[in-house]
């Protein structure tokens, strides 16, 4: 993975999304946290799809 800021943002959103899903499951199925985690996972997928790798850009 390159040093693209969009890739970093996508990764951070992905990790926070899974943490929220795990926290929601640990809190006896807190629907609000689980839905927020799923929304962050969808947001991370959208950001990562739009991100362009910098490795293929010739200088």
PDB file of C-alpha atoms in Angstrom:
ATOM      1  CA  UNK A   1       0.000   0.000   0.000  1.00  0.00           C
ATOM      2  CA  UNK A   2       1.309   3.403  -0.913  1.00  0.00           C
ATOM      3  CA  UNK A   3       1.517   6.635   0.969  1.00  0.00           C
ATOM      4  CA  UNK A   4      -1.801   7.940  -0.318  1.00  0.00           C
ATOM      5  CA  UNK A   5      -3.751   9.834   2.384  1.00  0.00           C
ATOM      6  CA  UNK A   6      -7.040   8.416   1.076  1.00  0.00           C
ATOM      7  CA  UNK A   7      -5.740   4.890   1.630  1.00  0.00           C
ATOM      8  CA  UNK A   8      -4.818   5.793   5.200  1.00  0.00           C
ATOM      9  CA  UNK A   9      -8.257   7.278   5.813  1.00  0.00           C
ATOM     10  CA  UNK A  10      -9.923   4.162   4.415  1.00  0.00           C
ATOM     11  CA  UNK A  11      -7.844   1.932   6.655  1.00  0.00           C
ATOM     12  CA  UNK A  12      -8.611   4.007   9.749  1.00  0.00           C
ATOM     13  CA  UNK A  13     -12.345   3.965   8.983  1.00  0.00           C
ATOM     14  CA  UNK A  14     -12.166   0.191   8.459  1.00  0.00           C
ATOM     15  CA  UNK A  15     -10.479  -0.407  11.811  1.00  0.00           C
ATOM     16  CA  UNK A  16     -12.802   1.920  13.724  1.00  0.00           C
ATOM     17  CA  UNK A  17     -15.791   0.243  12.074  1.00  0.00           C
ATOM     18  CA  UNK A  18     -14.739  -3.198  13.281  1.00  0.00           C
ATOM     19  CA  UNK A  19     -14.037  -1.850  16.768  1.00  0.00           C
ATOM     20  CA  UNK A  20     -17.548  -0.382  16.929  1.00  0.00           C
ATOM     21  CA  UNK A  21     -19.093  -3.648  15.739  1.00  0.00           C
ATOM     22  CA  UNK A  22     -17.150  -5.594  18.371  1.00  0.00           C
ATOM     23  CA  UNK A  23     -18.106  -3.090  21.075  1.00  0.00           C
ATOM     24  CA  UNK A  24     -21.744  -3.316  20.056  1.00  0.00           C
ATOM     25  CA  UNK A  25     -21.636  -7.100  20.220  1.00  0.00           C
ATOM     26  CA  UNK A  26     -19.958  -6.981  23.623  1.00  0.00           C
ATOM     27  CA  UNK A  27     -22.624  -4.624  24.981  1.00  0.00           C
ATOM     28  CA  UNK A  28     -25.411  -7.208  24.571  1.00  0.00           C
ATOM     29  CA  UNK A  29     -26.030  -6.353  20.932  1.00  0.00           C
ATOM     30  CA  UNK A  30     -26.148  -2.571  20.999  1.00  0.00           C
ATOM     31  CA  UNK A  31     -27.830  -1.892  17.662  1.00  0.00           C
ATOM     32  CA  UNK A  32     -26.642   1.720  17.500  1.00  0.00           C
ATOM     33  CA  UNK A  33     -22.959   0.775  17.706  1.00  0.00           C
ATOM     34  CA  UNK A  34     -23.350  -2.083  15.242  1.00  0.00           C
ATOM     35  CA  UNK A  35     -25.125   0.137  12.698  1.00  0.00           C
ATOM     36  CA  UNK A  36     -22.485   2.847  13.145  1.00  0.00           C
ATOM     37  CA  UNK A  37     -19.761   0.240  12.580  1.00  0.00           C
ATOM     38  CA  UNK A  38     -21.424  -1.038   9.419  1.00  0.00           C
ATOM     39  CA  UNK A  39     -21.760   2.541   8.159  1.00  0.00           C
ATOM     40  CA  UNK A  40     -18.047   3.106   8.748  1.00  0.00           C
ATOM     41  CA  UNK A  41     -17.201  -0.107   6.899  1.00  0.00           C
ATOM     42  CA  UNK A  42     -19.270   1.072   3.944  1.00  0.00           C
ATOM     43  CA  UNK A  43     -17.573   4.467   4.105  1.00  0.00           C
ATOM     44  CA  UNK A  44     -14.143   2.874   4.161  1.00  0.00           C
ATOM     45  CA  UNK A  45     -15.018   0.753   1.133  1.00  0.00           C
ATOM     46  CA  UNK A  46     -16.135   3.867  -0.746  1.00  0.00           C
ATOM     47  CA  UNK A  47     -12.939   5.734   0.144  1.00  0.00           C
ATOM     48  CA  UNK A  48     -10.697   2.801  -0.782  1.00  0.00           C
ATOM     49  CA  UNK A  49     -12.441   2.307  -4.118  1.00  0.00           C
ATOM     50  CA  UNK A  50     -11.854   5.978  -5.006  1.00  0.00           C
ATOM     51  CA  UNK A  51      -8.202   5.944  -3.872  1.00  0.00           C
ATOM     52  CA  UNK A  52      -5.607   5.685  -6.601  1.00  0.00           C
ATOM     53  CA  UNK A  53      -2.319   3.908  -5.875  1.00  0.00           C
ATOM     54  CA  UNK A  54       0.694   6.176  -6.126  1.00  0.00           C
ATOM     55  CA  UNK A  55       3.103   3.384  -7.059  1.00  0.00           C
ATOM     56  CA  UNK A  56       2.050   3.410 -10.726  1.00  0.00           C
ATOM     57  CA  UNK A  57       2.561   7.122 -11.242  1.00  0.00           C
ATOM     58  CA  UNK A  58       5.805   7.726 -13.090  1.00  0.00           C
ATOM     59  CA  UNK A  59       7.791  10.773 -12.109  1.00  0.00           C
TER      60      UNK A  59
END
